[in-house]
Amino acid sequence: MTVYADNAATTQMSQTALDTIIPLLRETYGNASSIHSTGQEALKILDTARSKVAAALNAEPREIYFTSGGTESDNWAINSAAELGAKQGKKHLISSAIEHHAVLHTLNKLKKNGFEVTLLPVTNEGFVTPESLKAAIRDDTALVTIMQANNEVGTIQPIKELAAIAHERKVPFHTDAVQAVAHIPVDVKALDVDMLSLSGHKFHGPKGVGALYVRKSQKLTPFMEGGAQERSRRAGTENVPGIASMAAALEHSVNNLDANIKAVSALRDKLIAGLPGKLPKVILNGAKDGNLRLPGNVNVCFEGIEGESLLLLLDMAGIRGSSGSACTSGSLDPSHVLLALGLPHGTAHGSLRLSLGEFNTDAEIDYILEQVPPIVERLRAMSPIWEKISKS
Ligand SMILES: *Cc1c(COP(=O)(O)O)cnc(C)c1O
C-alpha cells in the first residue's frame, strides 16, 4: 500500500484542477494583454479566476494579485510594507519564531538592510499570545506578519485578535495563510487582515501559482517592473491556465469545506489517538484542541530516534511523511518550529509529520497505525540513547 501523507509539503492535483488546466494549456494560449479575440478569451478566463479567488476569501476581485506562489506572496507583502514604512521612518517589523522560511529569510534580509525585527515567542502548543504582541508593538512598527496556521505543527493562531492589536496602533497586518486557505474558513473581512498569502499547490491546484490579497485601502509597491499586468504591480505575462486551475481547485475546496474538515479531522484524530500504540515516550506536538489545529496535521516526537531514519523506513513501507518541514529535511538542524515550542534538540530530532488531506482514507490510517510502532521499536532497539531515555 502507498500512503501519501505529506500534504503540507504539496498536494496531488484534484480532478477539477486537472480538468481546468489541460484544455486551457492546449487551446487558450492567448496573451491576456492582447487586444485580439484570442487574447481577450484569455483575459476573460483570468477575470473569472480572479472573481472566484476573491469570492472564496470574501474579498473584491481588485484586491487579488496573482503570484508564483506562497513564497513570492510572502516576500512581496513584507518587502512592500517595509519599503512603505521606511519612507515614514518606521523600520521595525514584528513576526513570530515559527514562521515559514519565506517569511523568516525575508525578514533576515531586511535586518541586514537596517530594519529591526522582533520575533514573538510561542507557547508550548505553538500559540502567539496577544499580550506578547501588545508588548512588542512600537510607534515605529511598519508591519506585523503572523501565519494563520503553522505548516509543521498545525497550530491555528488567533489572527482576528492579533490583527486588531496591530490596527489599534495603525500598523498593517499580513498573514501567511498558505496552510489555512481551503482547509479552514478564511474570510479576510472577518479576520480584518490587510494582506494575506496563499498558494495553489497546497490545496490540490498546480505548483508555481499563488495569490496575494491586499485590502484596497492598503498601499502596495510593485514586485516586478515591466508590463502593466496585475494593476502595474507585478509585471509579466500571466500564467492563465495555472491561475484558472488554482481558482477552480479553491472554489471546489471551499464549496466542500465543512464536509472536508469533518472527514479529514476524523482521520487526524484517529491517527493521533492510535499512534502511540503501546509505545512509551511519544509526544504530540502542537495544539491539543482539535479546533485550533489544522484538520490534516499530525506531528509527533518519538524520543530516542532520528526522524530521518524513521522517514526512510516508512518510505520503504510505502508511507510518505516528513520530519520537520520539507525545506529543512536534508539538514541536520532540528526544526526551528519544534525548538520554539520548547522541545529539547534530541527530542526535536525524532519528529514525524503526517499531513492528511481529502484523498486519504480510513484504511490508510489503519495501515499507518499498523506500520509505525514496530518500525519505531526497531529503531529504538538500535539507538544508543534510547536505553538511557527509556529509564528516565
Ligand atoms: C508551502 C508554504 C509556503 C511556500 O509556498 P510555495 O507556493 O511553495 O512557495 C509558505 N508558507 C507556508 C506556511 C507554506 O506551507
Short mmCIF file of C-alpha atoms and ligand atoms in Angstrom, two decimals:
data_model
loop_
_atom_site.label_atom_id
_atom_site.label_comp_id
_atom_site.label_asym_id
_atom_site.label_seq_id
_atom_site.Cartn_x
_atom_site.Cartn_y
_atom_site.Cartn_z
CA MET A 1 0.00 0.00 0.00
CA THR A 2 1.24 3.52 -0.77
CA VAL A 3 0.03 6.29 1.53
CA TYR A 4 0.75 9.89 0.65
CA ALA A 5 0.73 11.69 4.00
CA ASP A 6 2.77 14.77 3.10
CA ASN A 7 0.01 17.12 2.05
CA ALA A 8 1.54 20.06 3.91
CA ALA A 9 4.55 19.86 1.56
CA THR A 10 2.39 19.65 -1.52
CA THR A 11 -0.78 18.01 -2.77
CA GLN A 12 -1.84 15.97 -5.74
CA MET A 13 -3.88 17.99 -8.24
CA SER A 14 -7.63 17.41 -7.98
CA GLN A 15 -9.73 16.23 -10.91
CA THR A 16 -11.33 19.69 -11.06
CA ALA A 17 -7.90 21.36 -11.26
CA LEU A 18 -6.72 18.95 -13.97
CA ASP A 19 -9.94 19.25 -15.98
CA THR A 20 -9.47 23.02 -15.92
CA ILE A 21 -5.79 23.26 -16.78
CA ILE A 22 -5.41 20.67 -19.55
CA PRO A 23 -7.76 22.18 -22.16
CA LEU A 24 -6.50 25.68 -21.30
CA LEU A 25 -2.88 24.67 -21.92
CA ARG A 26 -3.89 23.21 -25.25
CA GLU A 27 -6.29 25.84 -26.51
CA THR A 28 -6.25 29.06 -24.52
CA TYR A 29 -2.74 30.19 -25.29
CA GLY A 30 -3.54 33.86 -25.85
CA ASN A 31 -1.74 36.66 -24.02
CA ALA A 32 -4.33 38.31 -21.76
CA SER A 33 -2.90 41.72 -22.74
CA SER A 34 -3.51 41.24 -26.48
CA ILE A 35 -6.48 43.12 -27.86
CA HIS A 36 -7.47 40.49 -30.44
CA SER A 37 -10.05 37.87 -29.58
CA THR A 38 -7.53 35.10 -28.73
CA GLY A 39 -6.06 37.42 -26.10
CA GLN A 40 -9.45 38.58 -24.89
CA GLU A 41 -10.51 34.98 -24.39
CA ALA A 42 -7.52 34.51 -22.04
CA LEU A 43 -8.37 37.78 -20.28
CA LYS A 44 -11.92 36.60 -19.67
CA ILE A 45 -10.64 33.42 -18.04
CA LEU A 46 -8.21 35.45 -15.93
CA ASP A 47 -11.02 37.77 -14.78
CA THR A 48 -13.25 34.84 -13.88
CA ALA A 49 -10.43 33.23 -11.89
CA ARG A 50 -9.84 36.50 -10.02
CA SER A 51 -13.51 36.72 -9.11
CA LYS A 52 -13.51 33.12 -7.88
CA VAL A 53 -10.44 33.61 -5.67
CA ALA A 54 -11.91 36.86 -4.33
CA ALA A 55 -15.24 35.18 -3.57
CA ALA A 56 -13.51 32.32 -1.74
CA LEU A 57 -11.84 34.84 0.60
CA ASN A 58 -14.74 37.33 0.84
CA ALA A 59 -12.60 39.91 -0.95
CA GLU A 60 -13.07 42.05 -4.06
CA PRO A 61 -11.52 40.96 -7.38
CA ARG A 62 -9.31 44.08 -7.49
CA GLU A 63 -7.82 43.08 -4.15
CA ILE A 64 -6.34 39.85 -5.60
CA TYR A 65 -2.84 39.83 -7.15
CA PHE A 66 -1.67 36.63 -8.79
CA THR A 67 1.87 35.48 -7.99
CA SER A 68 4.12 32.45 -8.49
CA GLY A 69 3.17 31.00 -5.08
CA GLY A 70 3.32 31.38 -1.34
CA THR A 71 6.98 32.34 -1.22
CA GLU A 72 6.54 35.22 -3.63
CA SER A 73 3.39 36.44 -1.89
CA ASP A 74 5.16 36.47 1.48
CA ASN A 75 8.26 38.23 0.08
CA TRP A 76 6.11 40.81 -1.67
CA ALA A 77 3.85 41.65 1.28
CA ILE A 78 6.75 42.05 3.69
CA ASN A 79 9.07 43.95 1.37
CA SER A 80 6.27 46.30 0.33
CA ALA A 81 5.31 47.12 3.93
CA ALA A 82 8.99 47.58 4.84
CA GLU A 83 9.58 49.98 1.96
CA LEU A 84 6.44 51.99 2.75
CA GLY A 85 7.28 52.02 6.45
CA ALA A 86 10.85 53.17 5.90
CA LYS A 87 9.55 56.20 4.00
CA GLN A 88 7.87 57.30 7.23
CA GLY A 89 10.88 56.43 9.36
CA LYS A 90 9.32 53.16 10.56
CA LYS A 91 11.89 50.41 10.47
CA HIS A 92 10.61 47.85 12.97
CA LEU A 93 8.95 44.58 11.92
CA ILE A 94 7.16 42.01 14.07
CA SER A 95 6.66 38.34 13.31
CA SER A 96 6.77 35.02 15.15
CA ALA A 97 9.50 32.47 15.77
CA ILE A 98 7.61 29.70 13.96
CA GLU A 99 7.06 31.30 10.54
CA HIS A 100 7.89 29.62 7.25
CA HIS A 101 11.33 30.42 5.85
CA ALA A 102 9.69 32.50 3.12
CA VAL A 103 8.88 34.96 5.92
CA LEU A 104 11.88 34.46 8.21
CA HIS A 105 14.50 34.75 5.48
CA THR A 106 12.83 37.84 4.01
CA LEU A 107 12.95 39.42 7.47
CA ASN A 108 16.61 38.43 7.86
CA LYS A 109 17.46 40.18 4.65
CA LEU A 110 15.66 43.32 5.80
CA LYS A 111 17.55 43.12 9.08
CA LYS A 112 20.81 43.27 7.12
CA ASN A 113 19.40 46.37 5.43
CA GLY A 114 18.85 48.26 8.67
CA PHE A 115 15.45 47.04 9.90
CA GLU A 116 14.87 45.82 13.41
CA VAL A 117 12.96 42.54 13.69
CA THR A 118 11.11 41.20 16.74
CA LEU A 119 10.19 37.51 16.59
CA LEU A 120 7.46 36.78 19.11
CA PRO A 121 7.87 33.58 21.12
CA VAL A 122 5.14 30.96 21.15
CA THR A 123 3.59 28.82 23.88
CA ASN A 124 4.47 25.12 24.09
CA GLU A 125 1.47 24.41 21.84
CA GLY A 126 2.65 26.96 19.28
CA PHE A 127 0.38 29.93 20.00
CA VAL A 128 1.40 33.57 19.71
CA THR A 129 -0.21 35.39 22.62
CA PRO A 130 -1.99 38.72 22.14
CA GLU A 131 -0.12 40.02 25.21
CA SER A 132 3.28 39.43 23.62
CA LEU A 133 2.23 41.34 20.51
CA LYS A 134 0.86 44.21 22.61
CA ALA A 135 4.17 44.42 24.44
CA ALA A 136 6.29 44.31 21.28
CA ILE A 137 4.43 46.83 19.11
CA ARG A 138 6.02 50.29 18.84
CA ASP A 139 5.41 53.65 17.22
CA ASP A 140 7.94 52.74 14.52
CA THR A 141 6.49 49.29 13.75
CA ALA A 142 5.93 49.04 9.98
CA LEU A 143 4.29 45.60 9.81
CA VAL A 144 3.06 42.68 11.86
CA THR A 145 3.20 39.39 9.96
CA ILE A 146 1.96 36.21 11.65
CA MET A 147 0.97 32.99 9.91
CA GLN A 148 -2.62 31.80 10.19
CA ALA A 149 -1.70 28.13 10.56
CA ASN A 150 1.67 26.51 11.03
CA ASN A 151 2.93 24.10 8.39
CA GLU A 152 4.79 21.82 10.80
CA VAL A 153 2.62 21.51 13.90
CA GLY A 154 -0.70 22.80 12.54
CA THR A 155 -1.41 25.36 15.26
CA ILE A 156 -4.03 27.93 14.22
CA GLN A 157 -3.35 31.46 15.50
CA PRO A 158 -5.94 33.91 16.89
CA ILE A 159 -5.45 36.11 13.80
CA LYS A 160 -8.50 38.29 14.34
CA GLU A 161 -7.33 39.25 17.82
CA LEU A 162 -3.74 39.82 16.70
CA ALA A 163 -4.79 41.96 13.72
CA ALA A 164 -6.98 44.07 16.00
CA ILE A 165 -3.99 44.83 18.22
CA ALA A 166 -1.93 45.90 15.21
CA HIS A 167 -4.75 48.09 13.94
CA GLU A 168 -5.19 49.84 17.30
CA ARG A 169 -1.68 51.10 16.71
CA LYS A 170 -2.33 51.75 12.99
CA VAL A 171 0.12 49.06 11.94
CA PRO A 172 -0.73 46.95 8.85
CA PHE A 173 -1.17 43.19 9.36
CA HIS A 174 -0.13 40.41 6.97
CA THR A 175 -0.82 36.71 7.39
CA ASP A 176 0.77 33.76 5.63
CA ALA A 177 -2.39 31.72 5.14
CA VAL A 178 -0.81 29.17 2.81
CA GLN A 179 -1.71 26.25 5.10
CA ALA A 180 -5.09 27.69 6.04
CA VAL A 181 -6.77 28.62 2.76
CA ALA A 182 -9.10 25.85 1.51
CA HIS A 183 -8.51 23.89 4.74
CA ILE A 184 -10.23 26.04 7.37
CA PRO A 185 -12.55 29.05 6.94
CA VAL A 186 -10.60 32.11 5.74
CA ASP A 187 -12.55 35.36 5.45
CA VAL A 188 -10.40 38.46 5.03
CA LYS A 189 -13.15 40.75 6.32
CA ALA A 190 -13.90 38.66 9.40
CA LEU A 191 -10.16 38.33 10.15
CA ASP A 192 -9.68 42.01 9.29
CA VAL A 193 -6.24 41.48 7.74
CA ASP A 194 -4.59 43.88 5.28
CA MET A 195 -2.61 41.31 3.30
CA LEU A 196 -2.84 37.53 3.01
CA SER A 197 -0.75 34.96 1.12
CA LEU A 198 -1.99 31.73 -0.45
CA SER A 199 -0.55 29.04 -2.72
CA GLY A 200 -2.31 26.77 -5.25
CA HIS A 201 -0.33 23.58 -4.73
CA LYS A 202 -1.27 23.36 -1.06
CA PHE A 203 -4.94 22.78 -1.95
CA HIS A 204 -4.80 20.44 -4.96
CA GLY A 205 -4.06 23.16 -7.51
CA PRO A 206 -0.93 23.36 -9.67
CA LYS A 207 2.53 24.33 -8.43
CA GLY A 208 4.07 27.71 -9.24
CA VAL A 209 0.92 29.77 -8.80
CA GLY A 210 -0.47 31.66 -5.82
CA ALA A 211 -2.02 34.95 -4.83
CA LEU A 212 -1.63 37.88 -2.52
CA TYR A 213 -4.75 39.53 -1.16
CA VAL A 214 -4.22 43.24 -0.49
CA ARG A 215 -7.03 45.28 1.05
CA LYS A 216 -7.94 48.09 -1.33
CA SER A 217 -7.00 50.79 1.17
CA GLN A 218 -3.57 49.21 1.74
CA LYS A 219 -0.71 50.59 -0.35
CA LEU A 220 1.39 48.09 -2.29
CA THR A 221 4.73 48.68 -4.00
CA PRO A 222 5.43 46.86 -7.29
CA PHE A 223 7.10 43.46 -7.04
CA MET A 224 8.48 43.37 -10.56
CA GLU A 225 8.92 46.06 -13.16
CA GLY A 226 7.79 45.63 -16.74
CA GLY A 227 4.33 45.50 -18.30
CA ALA A 228 1.10 46.72 -16.75
CA GLN A 229 -0.15 43.33 -15.54
CA GLU A 230 -1.69 42.99 -12.06
CA ARG A 231 -2.52 46.68 -11.77
CA SER A 232 1.09 47.52 -12.76
CA ARG A 233 2.36 45.90 -9.54
CA ARG A 234 3.51 42.52 -10.80
CA ALA A 235 4.71 42.63 -14.39
CA GLY A 236 4.94 39.57 -16.63
CA THR A 237 2.53 37.66 -18.86
CA GLU A 238 0.00 35.91 -16.64
CA ASN A 239 0.01 32.12 -16.19
CA VAL A 240 -3.64 31.93 -17.24
CA PRO A 241 -4.04 28.10 -17.23
CA GLY A 242 -2.33 27.80 -13.83
CA ILE A 243 -4.32 30.66 -12.33
CA ALA A 244 -7.65 29.28 -13.63
CA SER A 245 -6.78 25.81 -12.34
CA MET A 246 -5.86 27.17 -8.90
CA ALA A 247 -9.13 29.13 -8.79
CA ALA A 248 -11.12 26.01 -9.72
CA ALA A 249 -9.36 23.97 -7.01
CA LEU A 250 -10.02 26.70 -4.46
CA GLU A 251 -13.68 27.07 -5.39
CA HIS A 252 -14.13 23.31 -5.19
CA SER A 253 -12.47 23.07 -1.76
CA VAL A 254 -14.40 25.99 -0.34
CA ASN A 255 -17.70 24.56 -1.60
CA ASN A 256 -16.90 21.32 0.25
CA LEU A 257 -15.15 22.89 3.22
CA ASP A 258 -17.41 21.72 6.06
CA ALA A 259 -17.53 18.13 4.85
CA ASN A 260 -13.77 18.06 4.22
CA ILE A 261 -12.96 19.46 7.66
CA LYS A 262 -15.17 16.84 9.26
CA ALA A 263 -13.74 13.93 7.27
CA VAL A 264 -10.08 14.95 7.46
CA SER A 265 -10.13 15.79 11.17
CA ALA A 266 -11.71 12.41 11.90
CA LEU A 267 -8.73 10.74 10.18
CA ARG A 268 -6.35 13.01 12.07
CA ASP A 269 -7.93 12.27 15.43
CA LYS A 270 -7.87 8.54 14.82
CA LEU A 271 -4.18 8.74 13.91
CA ILE A 272 -3.31 10.91 16.93
CA ALA A 273 -5.20 8.62 19.29
CA GLY A 274 -3.70 5.45 17.84
CA LEU A 275 -0.13 6.43 17.08
CA PRO A 276 1.48 5.90 20.45
CA GLY A 277 0.01 2.39 20.43
CA LYS A 278 1.89 0.61 23.17
CA LEU A 279 4.95 2.81 22.67
CA PRO A 280 6.19 4.87 25.62
CA LYS A 281 7.63 8.40 25.25
CA VAL A 282 5.56 9.63 22.33
CA ILE A 283 4.77 13.34 22.39
CA LEU A 284 2.11 15.14 20.36
CA ASN A 285 3.44 18.48 19.12
CA GLY A 286 1.21 21.50 18.54
CA ALA A 287 -2.29 22.36 19.71
CA LYS A 288 -4.10 19.79 21.82
CA ASP A 289 -7.51 21.28 20.98
CA GLY A 290 -8.53 19.82 17.62
CA ASN A 291 -10.40 23.02 16.69
CA LEU A 292 -7.18 25.00 16.96
CA ARG A 293 -5.19 22.55 14.89
CA LEU A 294 -5.26 22.10 11.10
CA PRO A 295 -7.67 19.28 10.20
CA GLY A 296 -4.91 17.33 8.43
CA ASN A 297 -1.95 17.87 10.77
CA VAL A 298 -0.36 15.17 12.90
CA ASN A 299 3.08 15.85 14.39
CA VAL A 300 4.63 13.58 16.99
CA CYS A 301 8.05 13.02 18.52
CA PHE A 302 9.30 9.52 19.22
CA GLU A 303 12.01 10.04 21.79
CA GLY A 304 15.32 8.31 21.25
CA ILE A 305 15.30 8.07 17.45
CA GLU A 306 16.23 10.15 14.41
CA GLY A 307 13.34 11.43 12.33
CA GLU A 308 15.36 10.91 9.15
CA SER A 309 15.83 7.17 9.74
CA LEU A 310 12.17 6.81 10.58
CA LEU A 311 11.22 8.53 7.34
CA LEU A 312 13.38 6.22 5.26
CA LEU A 313 11.93 3.08 6.81
CA LEU A 314 8.41 4.43 6.48
CA ASP A 315 9.08 5.25 2.84
CA MET A 316 10.15 1.65 2.27
CA ALA A 317 6.83 0.60 3.80
CA GLY A 318 5.03 2.91 1.33
CA ILE A 319 4.28 5.72 3.78
CA ARG A 320 5.32 9.21 2.65
CA GLY A 321 5.73 11.51 5.60
CA SER A 322 8.06 14.28 6.65
CA SER A 323 10.20 15.28 9.58
CA GLY A 324 10.01 18.97 10.29
CA SER A 325 9.32 20.73 7.01
CA ALA A 326 10.38 19.75 3.50
CA CYS A 327 12.61 22.81 3.40
CA THR A 328 14.68 21.69 6.38
CA SER A 329 14.94 17.99 5.68
CA GLY A 330 18.38 17.32 4.32
CA SER A 331 19.90 19.48 7.01
CA LEU A 332 20.68 18.04 10.43
CA ASP A 333 19.43 21.07 12.29
CA PRO A 334 16.22 20.28 14.13
CA SER A 335 13.18 22.26 13.10
CA HIS A 336 13.12 25.88 14.31
CA VAL A 337 9.41 25.41 14.97
CA LEU A 338 9.85 22.48 17.37
CA LEU A 339 12.69 24.30 19.14
CA ALA A 340 10.46 27.38 19.53
CA LEU A 341 7.85 25.14 21.15
CA GLY A 342 10.47 24.39 23.78
CA LEU A 343 11.43 20.87 22.74
CA PRO A 344 15.00 19.87 23.51
CA HIS A 345 17.27 19.26 20.45
CA GLY A 346 17.31 15.50 20.95
CA THR A 347 13.55 15.16 21.07
CA ALA A 348 13.01 17.51 18.13
CA HIS A 349 15.19 15.19 16.02
CA GLY A 350 12.73 12.33 16.41
CA SER A 351 9.76 14.16 14.93
CA LEU A 352 7.35 12.83 12.35
CA ARG A 353 4.80 14.94 10.50
CA LEU A 354 1.98 13.15 8.74
CA SER A 355 -0.21 15.63 6.89
CA LEU A 356 -3.52 14.32 5.64
CA GLY A 357 -5.99 15.53 3.06
CA GLU A 358 -9.29 14.72 1.38
CA PHE A 359 -7.71 11.93 -0.64
CA ASN A 360 -6.62 9.91 2.38
CA THR A 361 -8.81 7.03 3.53
CA ASP A 362 -9.62 5.27 6.77
CA ALA A 363 -7.86 2.12 5.50
CA GLU A 364 -4.69 4.18 5.02
CA ILE A 365 -4.82 5.31 8.65
CA ASP A 366 -5.15 1.67 9.74
CA TYR A 367 -2.11 0.85 7.62
CA ILE A 368 -0.05 3.68 9.18
CA LEU A 369 -1.09 2.58 12.67
CA GLU A 370 -0.01 -0.96 11.90
CA GLN A 371 3.36 0.00 10.34
CA VAL A 372 4.71 2.80 12.55
CA PRO A 373 5.04 1.20 16.03
CA PRO A 374 7.20 -1.81 15.01
CA ILE A 375 9.46 0.49 12.95
CA VAL A 376 9.90 2.83 15.93
CA GLU A 377 10.66 -0.16 18.17
CA ARG A 378 13.30 -1.42 15.73
CA LEU A 379 14.99 1.98 15.60
CA ARG A 380 14.88 2.35 19.35
CA ALA A 381 16.46 -1.08 19.76
CA MET A 382 19.41 0.20 17.70
CA SER A 383 19.52 3.64 19.33
CA PRO A 384 22.44 4.28 21.68
CA ILE A 385 20.47 6.89 23.62
CA TRP A 386 17.16 5.06 23.93
CA GLU A 387 18.21 2.84 26.80
CA LYS A 388 19.01 5.86 28.92
CA ILE A 389 15.85 7.76 27.91
CA SER A 390 13.57 4.80 28.47
CA LYS A 391 14.63 4.63 32.11
CA SER A 392 14.21 8.34 32.85
C1 LIG B 1 4.36 25.97 1.36
C2 LIG B 1 4.37 27.17 2.20
C3 LIG B 1 4.90 28.38 1.71
C4 LIG B 1 5.55 28.49 0.37
O1 LIG B 1 4.64 28.36 -0.68
P1 LIG B 1 5.18 28.00 -2.15
O2 LIG B 1 3.98 28.13 -3.01
O3 LIG B 1 5.71 26.61 -2.09
O4 LIG B 1 6.22 28.99 -2.49
C5 LIG B 1 4.83 29.48 2.54
N1 LIG B 1 4.29 29.42 3.76
C6 LIG B 1 3.76 28.28 4.26
C7 LIG B 1 3.16 28.28 5.60
C8 LIG B 1 3.80 27.11 3.49
O5 LIG B 1 3.30 25.99 4.00
#
